[in-house]
Coordinates of C-alpha atoms in Angstrom, one line a residue:
Chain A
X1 CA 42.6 148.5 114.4
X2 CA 43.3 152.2 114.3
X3 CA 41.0 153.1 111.7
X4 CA 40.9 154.9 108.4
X5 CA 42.5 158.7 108.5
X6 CA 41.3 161.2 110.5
X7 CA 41.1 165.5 110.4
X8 CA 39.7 167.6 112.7
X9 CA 38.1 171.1 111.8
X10 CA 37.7 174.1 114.0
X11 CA 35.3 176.8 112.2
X12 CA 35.4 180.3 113.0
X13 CA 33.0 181.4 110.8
X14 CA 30.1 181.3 110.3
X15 CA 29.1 180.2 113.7
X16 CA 27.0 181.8 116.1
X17 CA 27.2 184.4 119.2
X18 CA 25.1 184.2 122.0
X19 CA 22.4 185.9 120.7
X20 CA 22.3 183.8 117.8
X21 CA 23.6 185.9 115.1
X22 CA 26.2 184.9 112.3
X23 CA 29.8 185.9 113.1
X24 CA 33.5 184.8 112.1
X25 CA 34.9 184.6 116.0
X26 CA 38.6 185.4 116.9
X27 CA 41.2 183.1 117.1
X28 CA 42.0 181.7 120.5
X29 CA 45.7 180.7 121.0
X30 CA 44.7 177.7 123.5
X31 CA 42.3 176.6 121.1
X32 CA 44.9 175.5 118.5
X33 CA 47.3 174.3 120.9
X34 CA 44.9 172.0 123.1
X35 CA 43.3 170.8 120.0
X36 CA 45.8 170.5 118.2
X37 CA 47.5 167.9 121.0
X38 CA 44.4 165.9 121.3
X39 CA 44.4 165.6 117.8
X40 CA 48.2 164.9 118.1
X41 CA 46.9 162.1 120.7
X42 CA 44.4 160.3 118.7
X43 CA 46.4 160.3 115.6
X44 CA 44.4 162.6 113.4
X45 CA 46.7 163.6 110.7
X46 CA 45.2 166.7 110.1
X47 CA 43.4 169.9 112.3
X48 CA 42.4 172.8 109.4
X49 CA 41.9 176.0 110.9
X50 CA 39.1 177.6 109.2
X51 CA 38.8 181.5 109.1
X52 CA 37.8 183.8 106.3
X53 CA 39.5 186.6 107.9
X54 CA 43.5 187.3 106.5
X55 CA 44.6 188.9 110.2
X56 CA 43.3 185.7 111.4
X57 CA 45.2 183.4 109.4
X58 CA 48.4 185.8 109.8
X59 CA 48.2 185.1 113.5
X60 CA 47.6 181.4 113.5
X61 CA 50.3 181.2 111.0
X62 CA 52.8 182.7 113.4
X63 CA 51.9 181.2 116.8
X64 CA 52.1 177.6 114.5
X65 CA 55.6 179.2 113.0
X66 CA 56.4 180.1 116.4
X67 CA 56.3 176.6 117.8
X68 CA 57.1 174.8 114.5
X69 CA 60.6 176.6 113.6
X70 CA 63.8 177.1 116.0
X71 CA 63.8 178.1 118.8
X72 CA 60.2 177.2 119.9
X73 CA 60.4 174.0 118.4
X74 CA 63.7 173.6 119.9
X75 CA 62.8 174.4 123.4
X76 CA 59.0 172.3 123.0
X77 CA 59.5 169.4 120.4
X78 CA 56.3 167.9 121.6
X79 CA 54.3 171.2 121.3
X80 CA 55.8 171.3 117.6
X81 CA 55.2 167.9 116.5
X82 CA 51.1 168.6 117.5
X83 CA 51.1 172.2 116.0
X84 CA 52.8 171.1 112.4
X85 CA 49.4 169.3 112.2
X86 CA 47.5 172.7 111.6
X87 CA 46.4 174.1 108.4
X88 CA 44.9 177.3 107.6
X89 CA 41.5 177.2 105.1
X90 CA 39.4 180.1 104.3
X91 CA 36.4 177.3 104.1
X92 CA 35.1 174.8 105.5
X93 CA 34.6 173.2 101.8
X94 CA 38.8 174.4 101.3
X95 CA 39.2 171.8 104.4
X96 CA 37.2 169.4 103.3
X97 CA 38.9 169.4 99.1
X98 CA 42.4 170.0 100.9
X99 CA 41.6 166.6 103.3
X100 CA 40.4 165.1 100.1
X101 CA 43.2 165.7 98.0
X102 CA 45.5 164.6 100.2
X103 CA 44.1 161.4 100.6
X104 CA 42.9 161.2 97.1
X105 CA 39.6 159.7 97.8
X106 CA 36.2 161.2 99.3
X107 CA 36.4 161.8 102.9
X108 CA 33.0 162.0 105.3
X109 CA 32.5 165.1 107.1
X110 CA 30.9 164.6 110.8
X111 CA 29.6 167.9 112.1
X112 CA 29.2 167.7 116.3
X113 CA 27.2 170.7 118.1
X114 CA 25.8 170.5 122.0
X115 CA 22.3 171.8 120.5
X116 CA 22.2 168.6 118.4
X117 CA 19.9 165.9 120.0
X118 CA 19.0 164.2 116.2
X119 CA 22.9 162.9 115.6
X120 CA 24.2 159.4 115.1
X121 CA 25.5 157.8 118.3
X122 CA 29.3 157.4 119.4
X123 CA 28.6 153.7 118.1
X124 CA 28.0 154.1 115.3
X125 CA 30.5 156.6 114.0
X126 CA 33.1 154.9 115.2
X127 CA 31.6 152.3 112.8
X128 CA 32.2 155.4 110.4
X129 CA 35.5 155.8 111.9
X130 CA 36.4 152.1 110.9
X131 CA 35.5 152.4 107.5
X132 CA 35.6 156.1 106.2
X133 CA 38.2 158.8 106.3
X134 CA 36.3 161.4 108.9
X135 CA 36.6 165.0 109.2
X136 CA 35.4 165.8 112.5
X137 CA 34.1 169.5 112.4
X138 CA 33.9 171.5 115.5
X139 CA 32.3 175.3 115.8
X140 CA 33.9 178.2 118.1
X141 CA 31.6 181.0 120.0
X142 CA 28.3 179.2 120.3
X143 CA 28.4 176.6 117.3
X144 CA 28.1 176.3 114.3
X145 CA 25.4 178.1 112.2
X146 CA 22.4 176.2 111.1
X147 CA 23.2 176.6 107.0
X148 CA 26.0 174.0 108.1
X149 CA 23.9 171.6 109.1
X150 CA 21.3 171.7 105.7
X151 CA 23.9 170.0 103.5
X152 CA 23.1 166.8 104.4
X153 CA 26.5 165.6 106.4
X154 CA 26.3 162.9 109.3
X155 CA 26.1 164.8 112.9
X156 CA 27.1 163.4 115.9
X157 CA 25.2 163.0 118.7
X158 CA 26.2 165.6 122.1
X159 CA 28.3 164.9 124.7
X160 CA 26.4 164.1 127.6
X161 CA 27.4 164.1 131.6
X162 CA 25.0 164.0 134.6
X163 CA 21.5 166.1 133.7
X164 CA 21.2 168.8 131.2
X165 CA 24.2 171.0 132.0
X166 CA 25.8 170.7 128.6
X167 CA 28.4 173.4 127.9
X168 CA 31.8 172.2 127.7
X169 CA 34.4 174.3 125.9
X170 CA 35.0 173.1 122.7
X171 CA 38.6 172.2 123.9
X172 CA 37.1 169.8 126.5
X173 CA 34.9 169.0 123.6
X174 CA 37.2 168.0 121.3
X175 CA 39.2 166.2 123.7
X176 CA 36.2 164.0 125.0
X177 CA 34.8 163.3 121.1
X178 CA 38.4 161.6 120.0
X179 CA 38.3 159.6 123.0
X180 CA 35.3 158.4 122.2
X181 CA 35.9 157.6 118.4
X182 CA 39.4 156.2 119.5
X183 CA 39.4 152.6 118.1
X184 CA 41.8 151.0 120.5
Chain B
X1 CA 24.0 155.1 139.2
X2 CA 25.7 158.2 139.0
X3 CA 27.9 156.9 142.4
X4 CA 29.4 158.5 145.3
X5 CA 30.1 162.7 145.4
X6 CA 32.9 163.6 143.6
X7 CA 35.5 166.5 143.7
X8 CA 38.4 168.0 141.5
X9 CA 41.5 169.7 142.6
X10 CA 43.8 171.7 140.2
X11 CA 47.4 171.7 141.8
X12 CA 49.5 174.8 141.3
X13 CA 52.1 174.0 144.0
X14 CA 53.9 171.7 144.2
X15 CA 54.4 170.8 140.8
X16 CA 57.4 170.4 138.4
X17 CA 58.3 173.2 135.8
X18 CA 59.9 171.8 132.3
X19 CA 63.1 171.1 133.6
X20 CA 61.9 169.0 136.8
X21 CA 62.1 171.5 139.1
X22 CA 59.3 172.1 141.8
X23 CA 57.6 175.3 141.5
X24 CA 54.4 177.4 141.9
X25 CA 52.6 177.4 139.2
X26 CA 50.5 180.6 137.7
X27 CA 46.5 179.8 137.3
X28 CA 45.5 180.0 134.1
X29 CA 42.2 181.8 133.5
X30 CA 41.3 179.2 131.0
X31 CA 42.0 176.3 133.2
X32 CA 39.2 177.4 135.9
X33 CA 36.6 178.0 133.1
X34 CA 37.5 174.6 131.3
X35 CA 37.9 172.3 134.1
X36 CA 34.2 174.6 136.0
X37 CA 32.9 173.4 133.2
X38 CA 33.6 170.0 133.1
X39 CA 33.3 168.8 136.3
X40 CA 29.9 171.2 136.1
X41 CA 29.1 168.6 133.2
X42 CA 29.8 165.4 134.9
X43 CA 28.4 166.1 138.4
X44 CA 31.0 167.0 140.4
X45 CA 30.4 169.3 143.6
X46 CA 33.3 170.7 143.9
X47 CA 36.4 171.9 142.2
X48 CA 39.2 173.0 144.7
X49 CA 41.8 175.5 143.0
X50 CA 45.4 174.7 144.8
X51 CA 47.8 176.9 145.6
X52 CA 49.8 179.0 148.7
X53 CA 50.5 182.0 146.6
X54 CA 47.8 184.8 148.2
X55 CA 47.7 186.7 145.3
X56 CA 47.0 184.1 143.0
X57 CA 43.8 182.7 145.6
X58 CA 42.8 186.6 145.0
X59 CA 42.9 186.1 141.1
X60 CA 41.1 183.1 141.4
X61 CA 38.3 185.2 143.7
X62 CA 38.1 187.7 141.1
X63 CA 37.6 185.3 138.7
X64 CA 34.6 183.3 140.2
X65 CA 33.0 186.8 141.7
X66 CA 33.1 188.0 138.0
X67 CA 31.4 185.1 136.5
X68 CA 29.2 184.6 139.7
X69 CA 27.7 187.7 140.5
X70 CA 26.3 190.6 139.1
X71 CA 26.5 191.1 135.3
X72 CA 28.7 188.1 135.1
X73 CA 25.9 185.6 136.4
X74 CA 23.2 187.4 134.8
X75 CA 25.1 187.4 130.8
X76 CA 26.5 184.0 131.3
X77 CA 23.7 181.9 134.4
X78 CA 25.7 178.3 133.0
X79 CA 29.4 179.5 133.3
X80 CA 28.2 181.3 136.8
X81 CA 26.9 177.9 137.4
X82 CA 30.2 175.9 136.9
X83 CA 32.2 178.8 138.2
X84 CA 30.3 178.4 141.5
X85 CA 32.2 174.8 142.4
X86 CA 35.4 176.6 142.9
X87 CA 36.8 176.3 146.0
X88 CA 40.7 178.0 146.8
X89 CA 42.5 176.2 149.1
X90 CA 46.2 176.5 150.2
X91 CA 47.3 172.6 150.0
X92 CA 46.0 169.9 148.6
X93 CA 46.0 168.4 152.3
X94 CA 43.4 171.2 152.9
X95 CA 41.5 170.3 149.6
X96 CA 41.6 166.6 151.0
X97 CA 39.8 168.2 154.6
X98 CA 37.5 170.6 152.8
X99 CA 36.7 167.6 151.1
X100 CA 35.8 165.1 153.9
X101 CA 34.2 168.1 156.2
X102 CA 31.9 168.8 154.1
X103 CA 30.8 165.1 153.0
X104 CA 31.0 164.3 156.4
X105 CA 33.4 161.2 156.1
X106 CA 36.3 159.7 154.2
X107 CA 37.3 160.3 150.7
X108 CA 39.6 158.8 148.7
X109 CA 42.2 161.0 147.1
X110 CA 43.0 159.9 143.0
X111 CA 46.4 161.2 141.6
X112 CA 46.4 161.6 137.9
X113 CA 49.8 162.0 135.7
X114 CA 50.8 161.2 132.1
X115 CA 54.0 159.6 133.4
X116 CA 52.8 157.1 136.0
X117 CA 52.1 153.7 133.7
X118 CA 51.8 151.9 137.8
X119 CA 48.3 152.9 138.1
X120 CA 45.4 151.6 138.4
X121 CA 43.2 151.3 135.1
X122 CA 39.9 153.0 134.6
X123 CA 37.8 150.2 135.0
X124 CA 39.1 149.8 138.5
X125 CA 38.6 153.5 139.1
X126 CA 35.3 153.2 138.1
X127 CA 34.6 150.7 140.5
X128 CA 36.2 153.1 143.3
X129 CA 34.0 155.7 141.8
X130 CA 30.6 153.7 142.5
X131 CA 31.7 152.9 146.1
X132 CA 33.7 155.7 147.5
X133 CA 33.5 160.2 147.4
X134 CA 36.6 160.5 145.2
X135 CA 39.2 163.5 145.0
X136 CA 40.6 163.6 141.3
X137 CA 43.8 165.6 141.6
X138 CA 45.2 166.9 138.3
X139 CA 48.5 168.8 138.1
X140 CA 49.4 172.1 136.0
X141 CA 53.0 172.4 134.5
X142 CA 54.7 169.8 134.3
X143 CA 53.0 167.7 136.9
X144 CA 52.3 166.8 140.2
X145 CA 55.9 166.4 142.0
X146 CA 57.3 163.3 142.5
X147 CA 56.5 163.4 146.7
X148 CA 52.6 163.4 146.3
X149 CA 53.1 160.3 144.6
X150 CA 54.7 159.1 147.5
X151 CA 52.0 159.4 150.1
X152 CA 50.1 155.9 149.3
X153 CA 46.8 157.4 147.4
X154 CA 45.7 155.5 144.7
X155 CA 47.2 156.6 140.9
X156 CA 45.3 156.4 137.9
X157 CA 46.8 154.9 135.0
X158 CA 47.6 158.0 132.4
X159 CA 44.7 158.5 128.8
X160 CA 46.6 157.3 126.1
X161 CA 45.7 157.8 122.7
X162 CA 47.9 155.8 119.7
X163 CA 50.9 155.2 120.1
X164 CA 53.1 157.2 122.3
X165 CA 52.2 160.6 122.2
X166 CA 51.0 161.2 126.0
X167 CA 51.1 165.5 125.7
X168 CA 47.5 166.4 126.4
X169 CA 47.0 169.5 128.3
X170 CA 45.3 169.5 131.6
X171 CA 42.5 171.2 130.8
X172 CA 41.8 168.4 127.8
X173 CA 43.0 165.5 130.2
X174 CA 40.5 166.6 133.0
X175 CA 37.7 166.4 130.5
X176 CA 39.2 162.9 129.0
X177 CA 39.1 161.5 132.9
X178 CA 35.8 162.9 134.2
X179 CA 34.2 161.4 130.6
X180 CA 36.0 157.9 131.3
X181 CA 34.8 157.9 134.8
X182 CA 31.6 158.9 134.1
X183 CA 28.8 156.3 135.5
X184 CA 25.8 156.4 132.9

């Protein structure tokens, strides 16, 4: 059982900087690529890139271009076959209508966040996973901002290791979350 | 039972380039700050940074001293905190030493690759995990070459996600592995 379809989300704005205020945070190149092969991995069908900012989408449009279109693609067919999953949104509401028009059916958004100790557990959204088509929403800089998580959508549980160290990149992130949801 | 001590090496040399040929690889900033803070996460103690190339052990220096003194510890105490298990080290024979000297006693080296379906699965690891210190060796490029392999250490069988899509970078994959081996 591989479950019902999956997205990933990676929101740029508005998250928060380390002192806590609102920003829309730059685009980081490894960010789309490592994500976007995990994602690639775990067979999400989708990974929206979500940036208000046109410069921003400009650039992740051309490094996906890059990769996606002759000679990259050429030289790295399995770096293009993870990149053509990216789409740019201006929203995160544009990810989650464009994820639900393409399926044609309401999809449930999971937000994840380190600072989150109140979230369902790994269990039991990958009962979700089972059942629902997900949109698993990660933040950039230092997470998403807290208007995000008023709207009522399921949050998952952190990642925990050994202790209280709890700052992973959200690449590592990422990577460790679709593991765990896998349904093998 | 969080198990025995456990270390991380990042090999730059020798490892295979895209066309199978063994090479030196370049560090990648990102690499050091993903894989500090994963292992950081999961409890390792040390993370050894491979490679013979002088110049590249000084850009790996530069890197840690950054994040682990001065201004660089003081803006960011967690990243100084996972940047501080770096260790350079000009073989992964001398990571294997630094290893035991410092524990005092045997550890046993794991080699991890996405093209070696003869290893042993995670489960077993685990086991190894509770009973013995453990090396986890990852490789950059395209992997570790084919005569580490060759050496009798144990192999790890590769993450795999659905289907046959096995293109996660290291950074992700080192995350993915420390989660899996994780003792809770």
């Amino acid at each position: 059982m591989s479950g019902q379809p999956l997205a990933v989300a990676l929101v740029h704005a508005p998250v928060l900087d380390r002192r806590g205020d609102r920003v829309v945070s730059a685009v980081t190149n490894l960010d789309l690529h490592d994500i976007a092969r995990s994602a690639r991995t775990y067979g999400a069908r989708r990974f929206y890139v979500v940036t208000p900012a046109r410069e921003q989408v400009a650039l992740v449009e051309r490094i996906a271009r890059h990769w996606c279109q002759g000679h990259g693609a050429a030289y790295h067919a399995d770096r293009a076959e993870a990149l053509r999953l990216i789409e740019t949104v201006s929203s995160l509401e544009a990810a989650v209508t464009a994820w639900e028009e393409e399926l044609g059916r309401p999809v449930r958004p999971i937000l994840t966040g380190a600072a989150r100790p109140d979230g369902i557990s790994f269990a039991a959204c990958r009962q979700l996973r089972a059942e629902h088509p997900l949109l698993l929403i990660f933040g950039t800089g230092w997470g998403l901002a807290p208007e995000i998580f008023e709207r009522g959508w399921t949050v998952l549980e952190p990642v925990r290791g050994v202790a209280d160290y709890n700052h992973l990149s959200v690449r590592a992130a990422a990577a460790i979350i679709l593991d765990r949801l896998h349904l093998s």
